[in-house]
PDB file of C-alpha atoms in Angstrom:
ATOM      1  CA  MET A 699     -19.090  26.812   5.706  1.00  0.00           C
ATOM      2  CA  SER A 700     -20.687  30.146   4.872  1.00  0.00           C
ATOM      3  CA  ASP A 701     -17.401  31.895   5.670  1.00  0.00           C
ATOM      4  CA  HIS A 702     -15.659  30.015   2.903  1.00  0.00           C
ATOM      5  CA  GLN A 703     -15.533  31.768  -0.466  1.00  0.00           C
ATOM      6  CA  PRO A 704     -15.911  29.637  -3.603  1.00  0.00           C
ATOM      7  CA  THR A 705     -12.630  28.868  -5.352  1.00  0.00           C
ATOM      8  CA  ILE A 706     -11.556  27.395  -8.657  1.00  0.00           C
ATOM      9  CA  PHE A 707     -11.254  24.037  -6.883  1.00  0.00           C
ATOM     10  CA  ASP A 708     -15.042  23.915  -6.443  1.00  0.00           C
ATOM     11  CA  LYS A 709     -15.352  24.060 -10.216  1.00  0.00           C
ATOM     12  CA  ILE A 710     -12.669  21.421 -10.643  1.00  0.00           C
ATOM     13  CA  LEU A 711     -14.455  19.163  -8.144  1.00  0.00           C
ATOM     14  CA  SER A 712     -17.792  19.658  -9.900  1.00  0.00           C
ATOM     15  CA  GLY A 713     -16.212  19.064 -13.309  1.00  0.00           C
ATOM     16  CA  GLU A 714     -17.223  22.516 -14.525  1.00  0.00           C
ATOM     17  CA  ILE A 715     -13.527  23.180 -15.137  1.00  0.00           C
ATOM     18  CA  PRO A 716     -11.626  20.200 -16.562  1.00  0.00           C
ATOM     19  CA  SER A 717      -8.562  18.869 -14.768  1.00  0.00           C
ATOM     20  CA  TYR A 718      -5.967  16.156 -15.220  1.00  0.00           C
ATOM     21  CA  LYS A 719      -7.469  13.890 -12.596  1.00  0.00           C
ATOM     22  CA  VAL A 720      -5.094  11.387 -11.029  1.00  0.00           C
ATOM     23  CA  TYR A 721      -7.301   9.954  -8.291  1.00  0.00           C
ATOM     24  CA  GLU A 722     -10.686  10.311  -6.625  1.00  0.00           C
ATOM     25  CA  ASP A 723     -12.494   8.722  -3.701  1.00  0.00           C
ATOM     26  CA  ASP A 724     -15.352   9.777  -1.415  1.00  0.00           C
ATOM     27  CA  HIS A 725     -13.259  12.369   0.407  1.00  0.00           C
ATOM     28  CA  VAL A 726     -10.246  13.142  -1.760  1.00  0.00           C
ATOM     29  CA  PHE A 727      -9.483  14.384  -5.267  1.00  0.00           C
ATOM     30  CA  ALA A 728      -5.999  14.566  -6.841  1.00  0.00           C
ATOM     31  CA  PHE A 729      -4.930  16.198 -10.096  1.00  0.00           C
ATOM     32  CA  LEU A 730      -1.857  17.513 -11.877  1.00  0.00           C
ATOM     33  CA  ASP A 731      -0.792  21.086 -11.116  1.00  0.00           C
ATOM     34  CA  ILE A 732      -0.890  23.029 -14.405  1.00  0.00           C
ATOM     35  CA  GLY A 733       1.881  25.317 -13.143  1.00  0.00           C
ATOM     36  CA  PRO A 734       4.245  22.555 -11.992  1.00  0.00           C
ATOM     37  CA  LEU A 735       7.472  23.177 -10.104  1.00  0.00           C
ATOM     38  CA  SER A 736       8.710  19.908 -11.644  1.00  0.00           C
ATOM     39  CA  GLU A 737       7.315  17.086 -13.747  1.00  0.00           C
ATOM     40  CA  GLY A 738       4.692  15.144 -11.814  1.00  0.00           C
ATOM     41  CA  HIS A 739       3.737  17.998  -9.436  1.00  0.00           C
ATOM     42  CA  THR A 740       0.392  16.842  -8.072  1.00  0.00           C
ATOM     43  CA  LEU A 741      -2.296  18.496  -5.935  1.00  0.00           C
ATOM     44  CA  VAL A 742      -4.268  16.507  -3.384  1.00  0.00           C
ATOM     45  CA  ILE A 743      -7.400  18.154  -2.012  1.00  0.00           C
ATOM     46  CA  PRO A 744     -10.287  17.228   0.289  1.00  0.00           C
ATOM     47  CA  LYS A 745     -13.784  17.392  -1.127  1.00  0.00           C
ATOM     48  CA  GLU A 746     -14.667  19.103   2.142  1.00  0.00           C
ATOM     49  CA  ARG A 747     -14.665  22.793   1.342  1.00  0.00           C
ATOM     50  CA  LYS A 748     -12.301  24.342   3.867  1.00  0.00           C
ATOM     51  CA  ALA A 749      -9.733  27.037   3.258  1.00  0.00           C
ATOM     52  CA  GLN A 750      -7.053  25.815   5.653  1.00  0.00           C
ATOM     53  CA  LEU A 751      -5.821  22.630   7.219  1.00  0.00           C
ATOM     54  CA  HIS A 752      -6.730  23.499  10.808  1.00  0.00           C
ATOM     55  CA  GLN A 753     -10.391  23.783   9.735  1.00  0.00           C
ATOM     56  CA  LEU A 754     -10.608  20.272   8.334  1.00  0.00           C
ATOM     57  CA  SER A 755     -12.682  17.513   9.985  1.00  0.00           C
ATOM     58  CA  ASP A 756     -10.947  14.461  11.434  1.00  0.00           C
ATOM     59  CA  GLU A 757     -12.618  12.236   8.849  1.00  0.00           C
ATOM     60  CA  SER A 758     -11.558  14.293   5.877  1.00  0.00           C
ATOM     61  CA  ALA A 759      -8.018  14.770   7.206  1.00  0.00           C
ATOM     62  CA  ALA A 760      -7.599  11.036   7.860  1.00  0.00           C
ATOM     63  CA  ALA A 761      -8.786  10.225   4.334  1.00  0.00           C
ATOM     64  CA  LEU A 762      -6.276  12.710   2.904  1.00  0.00           C
ATOM     65  CA  GLY A 763      -3.467  11.327   5.025  1.00  0.00           C
ATOM     66  CA  ARG A 764      -4.253   7.759   4.044  1.00  0.00           C
ATOM     67  CA  VAL A 765      -3.871   8.329   0.309  1.00  0.00           C
ATOM     68  CA  LEU A 766      -0.790  10.564   0.415  1.00  0.00           C
ATOM     69  CA  PRO A 767       1.705   7.637   0.453  1.00  0.00           C
ATOM     70  CA  ARG A 768      -0.162   5.928  -2.407  1.00  0.00           C
ATOM     71  CA  LEU A 769      -0.086   9.102  -4.469  1.00  0.00           C
ATOM     72  CA  CYS A 770       3.602   9.684  -3.677  1.00  0.00           C
ATOM     73  CA  ARG A 771       4.336   6.166  -4.929  1.00  0.00           C
ATOM     74  CA  ALA A 772       2.417   6.894  -8.134  1.00  0.00           C
ATOM     75  CA  VAL A 773       4.320  10.151  -8.691  1.00  0.00           C
ATOM     76  CA  MET A 774       7.657   8.398  -8.112  1.00  0.00           C
ATOM     77  CA  ASN A 775       6.674   5.547 -10.370  1.00  0.00           C
ATOM     78  CA  ALA A 776       5.590   7.831 -13.203  1.00  0.00           C
ATOM     79  CA  THR A 777       8.528  10.230 -13.024  1.00  0.00           C
ATOM     80  CA  GLY A 778      11.412   8.180 -11.654  1.00  0.00           C
ATOM     81  CA  ALA A 779      11.813  10.721  -8.841  1.00  0.00           C
ATOM     82  CA  THR A 780      13.655   9.473  -5.769  1.00  0.00           C
ATOM     83  CA  ALA A 781      13.262  12.660  -3.726  1.00  0.00           C
ATOM     84  CA  TYR A 782      10.188  14.847  -3.264  1.00  0.00           C
ATOM     85  CA  ASN A 783       8.565  17.405  -1.011  1.00  0.00           C
ATOM     86  CA  VAL A 784       5.019  17.433   0.312  1.00  0.00           C
ATOM     87  CA  LEU A 785       3.917  20.978   1.063  1.00  0.00           C
ATOM     88  CA  GLN A 786       0.664  22.423   2.320  1.00  0.00           C
ATOM     89  CA  ASN A 787       0.385  26.219   2.663  1.00  0.00           C
ATOM     90  CA  ASN A 788      -2.075  28.079   4.860  1.00  0.00           C
ATOM     91  CA  GLY A 789      -2.691  31.802   4.436  1.00  0.00           C
ATOM     92  CA  SER A 790      -1.472  34.287   1.820  1.00  0.00           C
ATOM     93  CA  ALA A 791       1.532  35.100   4.019  1.00  0.00           C
ATOM     94  CA  ALA A 792       2.517  31.414   3.793  1.00  0.00           C
ATOM     95  CA  HIS A 793       2.236  31.277  -0.005  1.00  0.00           C
ATOM     96  CA  GLN A 794      -1.326  29.946  -0.236  1.00  0.00           C
ATOM     97  CA  VAL A 795      -3.038  31.153  -3.407  1.00  0.00           C
ATOM     98  CA  VAL A 796      -6.211  29.054  -3.756  1.00  0.00           C
ATOM     99  CA  MET A 797      -8.170  29.187  -0.507  1.00  0.00           C
ATOM    100  CA  HIS A 798      -9.163  25.518  -0.443  1.00  0.00           C
ATOM    101  CA  VAL A 799      -6.900  23.056   1.424  1.00  0.00           C
ATOM    102  CA  HIS A 800      -4.353  21.414  -0.883  1.00  0.00           C
ATOM    103  CA  PHE A 801      -1.246  19.308  -0.468  1.00  0.00           C
ATOM    104  CA  HIS A 802       1.436  19.632  -3.125  1.00  0.00           C
ATOM    105  CA  ILE A 803       3.495  16.553  -4.013  1.00  0.00           C
ATOM    106  CA  ILE A 804       6.572  18.009  -5.722  1.00  0.00           C
ATOM    107  CA  PRO A 805       9.279  15.743  -7.159  1.00  0.00           C
ATOM    108  CA  LYS A 806      12.845  16.993  -6.791  1.00  0.00           C
ATOM    109  CA  PHE A 807      15.190  16.547  -9.760  1.00  0.00           C
ATOM    110  CA  GLY A 808      18.524  18.255  -9.153  1.00  0.00           C
ATOM    111  CA  GLY A 809      17.741  21.989  -9.089  1.00  0.00           C
ATOM    112  CA  GLN A 810      14.141  21.444 -10.221  1.00  0.00           C
ATOM    113  CA  GLY A 811      11.314  21.411  -7.719  1.00  0.00           C
ATOM    114  CA  LEU A 812      10.538  23.294  -4.533  1.00  0.00           C
ATOM    115  CA  GLY A 813      13.009  25.911  -3.345  1.00  0.00           C
ATOM    116  CA  ILE A 814      13.475  25.783   0.420  1.00  0.00           C
ATOM    117  CA  GLY A 815      14.917  28.409   2.755  1.00  0.00           C
ATOM    118  CA  TRP A 816      15.741  27.109   6.225  1.00  0.00           C
ATOM    119  CA  PRO A 817      16.707  29.889   8.653  1.00  0.00           C
ATOM    120  CA  ALA A 818      16.806  27.684  11.746  1.00  0.00           C
ATOM    121  CA  GLY A 819      16.910  29.226  15.201  1.00  0.00           C
ATOM    122  CA  LYS A 820      17.333  27.666  18.618  1.00  0.00           C
ATOM    123  CA  LEU A 821      14.588  26.683  21.040  1.00  0.00           C
ATOM    124  CA  SER A 822      15.096  27.866  24.609  1.00  0.00           C
ATOM    125  CA  GLU A 823      13.874  25.868  27.593  1.00  0.00           C
ATOM    126  CA  SER A 824      11.592  28.676  28.770  1.00  0.00           C
ATOM    127  CA  THR A 825       9.997  29.186  25.347  1.00  0.00           C
ATOM    128  CA  ALA A 826       9.510  25.443  25.015  1.00  0.00           C
ATOM    129  CA  ARG A 827       7.806  25.151  28.419  1.00  0.00           C
ATOM    130  CA  ASP A 828       5.524  28.082  27.647  1.00  0.00           C
ATOM    131  CA  LEU A 829       4.560  26.672  24.232  1.00  0.00           C
ATOM    132  CA  LEU A 830       3.945  23.187  25.623  1.00  0.00           C
ATOM    133  CA  ASP A 831       1.618  24.533  28.308  1.00  0.00           C
ATOM    134  CA  LYS A 832      -0.424  26.423  25.752  1.00  0.00           C
ATOM    135  CA  MET A 833      -0.461  23.686  23.113  1.00  0.00           C
ATOM    136  CA  ARG A 834      -1.464  20.953  25.531  1.00  0.00           C
ATOM    137  CA  ARG A 835      -4.270  23.123  26.876  1.00  0.00           C
ATOM    138  CA  ALA A 836      -5.432  23.791  23.307  1.00  0.00           C
ATOM    139  CA  LEU A 837      -5.392  20.068  22.528  1.00  0.00           C
ATOM    140  CA  GLU A 838      -7.448  19.267  25.603  1.00  0.00           C
ATOM    141  CA  ALA A 839     -10.034  21.997  24.951  1.00  0.00           C
TER     142      ALA A 839
ATOM    143  CA  MET B 811      12.024  -2.768   8.092  1.00  0.00           C
ATOM    144  CA  SER B 812      15.564  -4.091   8.051  1.00  0.00           C
ATOM    145  CA  ASP B 813      16.467  -1.562   5.338  1.00  0.00           C
ATOM    146  CA  HIS B 814      15.695   1.303   7.668  1.00  0.00           C
ATOM    147  CA  GLN B 815      18.631   2.641   9.671  1.00  0.00           C
ATOM    148  CA  PRO B 816      17.983   3.753  13.259  1.00  0.00           C
ATOM    149  CA  THR B 817      17.631   7.506  13.676  1.00  0.00           C
ATOM    150  CA  ILE B 818      17.508   9.952  16.552  1.00  0.00           C
ATOM    151  CA  PHE B 819      13.699   9.752  16.351  1.00  0.00           C
ATOM    152  CA  ASP B 820      13.819   6.137  17.564  1.00  0.00           C
ATOM    153  CA  LYS B 821      15.493   7.382  20.720  1.00  0.00           C
ATOM    154  CA  ILE B 822      12.982  10.199  21.062  1.00  0.00           C
ATOM    155  CA  LEU B 823      10.104   7.727  20.663  1.00  0.00           C
ATOM    156  CA  SER B 824      11.609   5.379  23.244  1.00  0.00           C
ATOM    157  CA  GLY B 825      12.285   8.248  25.646  1.00  0.00           C
ATOM    158  CA  GLU B 826      16.020   7.571  25.625  1.00  0.00           C
ATOM    159  CA  ILE B 827      16.483  11.128  24.378  1.00  0.00           C
ATOM    160  CA  PRO B 828      14.136  13.658  26.006  1.00  0.00           C
ATOM    161  CA  SER B 829      11.886  15.821  23.842  1.00  0.00           C
ATOM    162  CA  TYR B 830       9.331  18.569  24.285  1.00  0.00           C
ATOM    163  CA  LYS B 831       6.365  16.297  23.663  1.00  0.00           C
ATOM    164  CA  VAL B 832       3.210  18.004  22.435  1.00  0.00           C
ATOM    165  CA  TYR B 833       1.057  14.994  21.660  1.00  0.00           C
ATOM    166  CA  GLU B 834       1.054  11.205  21.510  1.00  0.00           C
ATOM    167  CA  ASP B 835      -1.378   8.480  20.490  1.00  0.00           C
ATOM    168  CA  ASP B 836      -1.027   4.864  19.337  1.00  0.00           C
ATOM    169  CA  HIS B 837       0.383   5.830  15.937  1.00  0.00           C
ATOM    170  CA  VAL B 838       1.631   9.396  16.213  1.00  0.00           C
ATOM    171  CA  PHE B 839       4.095  11.433  18.266  1.00  0.00           C
ATOM    172  CA  ALA B 840       4.514  15.231  18.076  1.00  0.00           C
ATOM    173  CA  PHE B 841       7.192  17.414  19.655  1.00  0.00           C
ATOM    174  CA  LEU B 842       8.783  20.839  19.343  1.00  0.00           C
ATOM    175  CA  ASP B 843      11.628  21.227  16.836  1.00  0.00           C
ATOM    176  CA  ILE B 844      14.716  22.343  18.773  1.00  0.00           C
ATOM    177  CA  GLY B 845      16.014  24.182  15.689  1.00  0.00           C
ATOM    178  CA  PRO B 846      12.781  26.053  14.922  1.00  0.00           C
ATOM    179  CA  LEU B 847      12.238  28.172  11.813  1.00  0.00           C
ATOM    180  CA  SER B 848       9.758  30.157  13.920  1.00  0.00           C
ATOM    181  CA  GLU B 849       8.189  29.976  17.349  1.00  0.00           C
ATOM    182  CA  GLY B 850       5.916  26.938  17.614  1.00  0.00           C
ATOM    183  CA  HIS B 851       7.665  24.892  14.901  1.00  0.00           C
ATOM    184  CA  THR B 852       6.416  21.375  15.593  1.00  0.00           C
ATOM    185  CA  LEU B 853       7.349  17.937  14.247  1.00  0.00           C
ATOM    186  CA  VAL B 854       4.716  15.243  13.758  1.00  0.00           C
ATOM    187  CA  ILE B 855       5.992  11.719  13.212  1.00  0.00           C
ATOM    188  CA  PRO B 856       4.538   8.223  12.864  1.00  0.00           C
ATOM    189  CA  LYS B 857       5.629   5.594  15.358  1.00  0.00           C
ATOM    190  CA  GLU B 858       5.964   3.322  12.337  1.00  0.00           C
ATOM    191  CA  ARG B 859       9.635   3.388  11.481  1.00  0.00           C
ATOM    192  CA  LYS B 860       9.776   4.374   7.823  1.00  0.00           C
ATOM    193  CA  ALA B 861      12.201   6.767   6.197  1.00  0.00           C
ATOM    194  CA  GLN B 862       9.851   8.323   3.660  1.00  0.00           C
ATOM    195  CA  LEU B 863       6.191   9.038   3.176  1.00  0.00           C
ATOM    196  CA  HIS B 864       5.630   6.680   0.245  1.00  0.00           C
ATOM    197  CA  GLN B 865       6.709   3.762   2.477  1.00  0.00           C
ATOM    198  CA  LEU B 866       4.097   4.408   5.157  1.00  0.00           C
ATOM    199  CA  SER B 867       1.154   2.053   5.760  1.00  0.00           C
ATOM    200  CA  ASP B 868      -2.393   3.266   5.118  1.00  0.00           C
ATOM    201  CA  GLU B 869      -3.199   2.974   8.827  1.00  0.00           C
ATOM    202  CA  SER B 870      -0.246   4.996   9.986  1.00  0.00           C
ATOM    203  CA  ALA B 871      -0.730   7.636   7.290  1.00  0.00           C
ATOM    204  CA  ALA B 872      -4.431   8.021   8.103  1.00  0.00           C
ATOM    205  CA  ALA B 873      -3.620   8.446  11.799  1.00  0.00           C
ATOM    206  CA  LEU B 874      -1.057  11.128  10.966  1.00  0.00           C
ATOM    207  CA  GLY B 875      -3.472  12.924   8.654  1.00  0.00           C
ATOM    208  CA  ARG B 876      -6.234  12.860  11.237  1.00  0.00           C
ATOM    209  CA  VAL B 877      -4.250  14.697  13.908  1.00  0.00           C
ATOM    210  CA  LEU B 878      -2.588  17.298  11.675  1.00  0.00           C
ATOM    211  CA  PRO B 879      -5.529  19.773  11.826  1.00  0.00           C
ATOM    212  CA  ARG B 880      -5.736  19.366  15.620  1.00  0.00           C
ATOM    213  CA  LEU B 881      -2.028  20.050  15.985  1.00  0.00           C
ATOM    214  CA  CYS B 882      -2.210  23.034  13.616  1.00  0.00           C
ATOM    215  CA  ARG B 883      -4.983  24.470  15.777  1.00  0.00           C
ATOM    216  CA  ALA B 884      -2.839  23.985  18.890  1.00  0.00           C
ATOM    217  CA  VAL B 885       0.159  25.703  17.245  1.00  0.00           C
ATOM    218  CA  MET B 886      -2.021  28.635  16.141  1.00  0.00           C
ATOM    219  CA  ASN B 887      -3.614  28.862  19.539  1.00  0.00           C
ATOM    220  CA  ALA B 888      -0.285  28.870  21.382  1.00  0.00           C
ATOM    221  CA  THR B 889       1.524  31.296  19.077  1.00  0.00           C
ATOM    222  CA  GLY B 890      -1.200  33.508  17.629  1.00  0.00           C
ATOM    223  CA  ALA B 891      -0.047  32.529  14.125  1.00  0.00           C
ATOM    224  CA  THR B 892      -2.616  33.047  11.372  1.00  0.00           C
ATOM    225  CA  ALA B 893      -0.488  31.610   8.565  1.00  0.00           C
ATOM    226  CA  TYR B 894       1.633  28.466   8.520  1.00  0.00           C
ATOM    227  CA  ASN B 895       3.231  25.875   6.287  1.00  0.00           C
ATOM    228  CA  VAL B 896       3.095  22.111   6.618  1.00  0.00           C
ATOM    229  CA  LEU B 897       6.132  20.527   4.992  1.00  0.00           C
ATOM    230  CA  GLN B 898       7.285  16.956   4.678  1.00  0.00           C
ATOM    231  CA  ASN B 899      10.634  16.277   2.958  1.00  0.00           C
ATOM    232  CA  ASN B 900      11.714  12.993   1.385  1.00  0.00           C
ATOM    233  CA  GLY B 901      15.337  12.337   0.457  1.00  0.00           C
ATOM    234  CA  SER B 902      18.506  14.315   1.082  1.00  0.00           C
ATOM    235  CA  ALA B 903      18.039  16.092  -2.252  1.00  0.00           C
ATOM    236  CA  ALA B 904      14.691  17.359  -0.953  1.00  0.00           C
ATOM    237  CA  HIS B 905      16.108  18.671   2.325  1.00  0.00           C
ATOM    238  CA  GLN B 906      15.369  15.623   4.499  1.00  0.00           C
ATOM    239  CA  VAL B 907      17.920  15.278   7.296  1.00  0.00           C
ATOM    240  CA  VAL B 908      16.494  12.692   9.709  1.00  0.00           C
ATOM    241  CA  MET B 909      15.508   9.567   7.778  1.00  0.00           C
ATOM    242  CA  HIS B 910      12.252   8.914   9.620  1.00  0.00           C
ATOM    243  CA  VAL B 911       9.025  10.392   8.189  1.00  0.00           C
ATOM    244  CA  HIS B 912       8.188  13.771   9.726  1.00  0.00           C
ATOM    245  CA  PHE B 913       5.776  16.579   9.005  1.00  0.00           C
ATOM    246  CA  HIS B 914       6.859  20.095   9.968  1.00  0.00           C
ATOM    247  CA  ILE B 915       4.197  22.558  11.126  1.00  0.00           C
ATOM    248  CA  ILE B 916       5.876  25.944  10.705  1.00  0.00           C
ATOM    249  CA  PRO B 917       4.107  29.168  11.716  1.00  0.00           C
ATOM    250  CA  LYS B 918       4.721  32.161   9.471  1.00  0.00           C
ATOM    251  CA  PHE B 919       5.273  35.542  11.142  1.00  0.00           C
ATOM    252  CA  GLY B 920       6.248  38.189   8.604  1.00  0.00           C
ATOM    253  CA  GLY B 921       9.683  37.175   7.337  1.00  0.00           C
ATOM    254  CA  GLN B 922      10.025  34.413   9.963  1.00  0.00           C
ATOM    255  CA  GLY B 923       9.275  30.824   9.030  1.00  0.00           C
ATOM    256  CA  LEU B 924       9.794  28.675   5.980  1.00  0.00           C
ATOM    257  CA  GLY B 925      11.436  30.239   2.937  1.00  0.00           C
ATOM    258  CA  ILE B 926       9.757  29.128  -0.270  1.00  0.00           C
ATOM    259  CA  GLY B 927      11.063  29.307  -3.847  1.00  0.00           C
ATOM    260  CA  TRP B 928       8.392  28.730  -6.485  1.00  0.00           C
ATOM    261  CA  PRO B 929       9.854  28.408  -9.997  1.00  0.00           C
ATOM    262  CA  ALA B 930       6.578  27.394 -11.664  1.00  0.00           C
ATOM    263  CA  GLY B 931       6.588  25.955 -15.161  1.00  0.00           C
ATOM    264  CA  LYS B 932       3.753  25.077 -17.503  1.00  0.00           C
ATOM    265  CA  LEU B 933       2.166  21.663 -17.990  1.00  0.00           C
ATOM    266  CA  SER B 934       1.744  20.582 -21.612  1.00  0.00           C
ATOM    267  CA  GLU B 935      -1.149  18.406 -22.749  1.00  0.00           C
ATOM    268  CA  SER B 936       1.181  15.640 -23.937  1.00  0.00           C
ATOM    269  CA  THR B 937       3.201  15.547 -20.707  1.00  0.00           C
ATOM    270  CA  ALA B 938      -0.028  15.517 -18.694  1.00  0.00           C
ATOM    271  CA  ARG B 939      -1.490  12.590 -20.691  1.00  0.00           C
ATOM    272  CA  ASP B 940       1.723  10.611 -20.333  1.00  0.00           C
ATOM    273  CA  LEU B 941       1.926  11.244 -16.580  1.00  0.00           C
ATOM    274  CA  LEU B 942      -1.736  10.382 -16.038  1.00  0.00           C
ATOM    275  CA  ASP B 943      -1.356   7.054 -17.861  1.00  0.00           C
ATOM    276  CA  LYS B 944       1.617   6.105 -15.732  1.00  0.00           C
ATOM    277  CA  MET B 945       0.194   7.352 -12.432  1.00  0.00           C
ATOM    278  CA  ARG B 946      -3.152   5.654 -12.890  1.00  0.00           C
ATOM    279  CA  ARG B 947      -1.432   2.395 -13.756  1.00  0.00           C
ATOM    280  CA  ALA B 948       0.726   2.745 -10.638  1.00  0.00           C
ATOM    281  CA  LEU B 949      -2.355   3.383  -8.494  1.00  0.00           C
ATOM    282  CA  GLU B 950      -4.105   0.315  -9.860  1.00  0.00           C
ATOM    283  CA  ALA B 951      -1.090  -1.970  -9.396  1.00  0.00           C
TER     284      ALA B 951
END
């Protein structure tokens, strides 16, 4: 992990910087975002120190996945939210600011919450076939 | 699961409607989005038929979490993307269209990909304490 620069999340995990901790287990730590998009905005991070999701170990990723529904239920319960987005950004170009994997749980209340732009295109047969070939090869490697 | 209406994803899972399948295991199915926000836009869904993330079983959620990094690597490998967003919407108000849990993996290429609006607020100490009380109680219930 020598290629991974320290981030503020290391200090939150170590307790050096205080946080509003919601949940912790062997692999996962969750706390309130102090710059929330809406009330109840929660961050869920692996203790494994990786910048981006594709770098995460199976074990750490499974542990994160397992607790996401539980944490979503807690956010809904605490805020009364009935709609919410789960967002995980990778790379500055994709709006990632802290370079340690984190999932946002963001309740949606009317206009409050995550803003989403959805400029959908259309998938052609030839593009699809080309992508599938490459992705399946990558998965088998 | 009687409260869950059938969706197009049931027919994709059963093979009744064809899809560009990227990956499948006992719990998870992944395929190309036919209305992609960018090249390589992939959907990852549980075979468990639940509308929203907070309804998902631990087992199914862990299985989904485990394969997300692998699928992100495959998308990056196939498209050359270096930045990407992982998004999972819950409820019509939060931009969910198909009422079966799905994670989007959306590569970001310059202006192509997911549009994000980030109207951040500020978390007060009193709001944080109130939320933490409620969320921790919900997690212990």
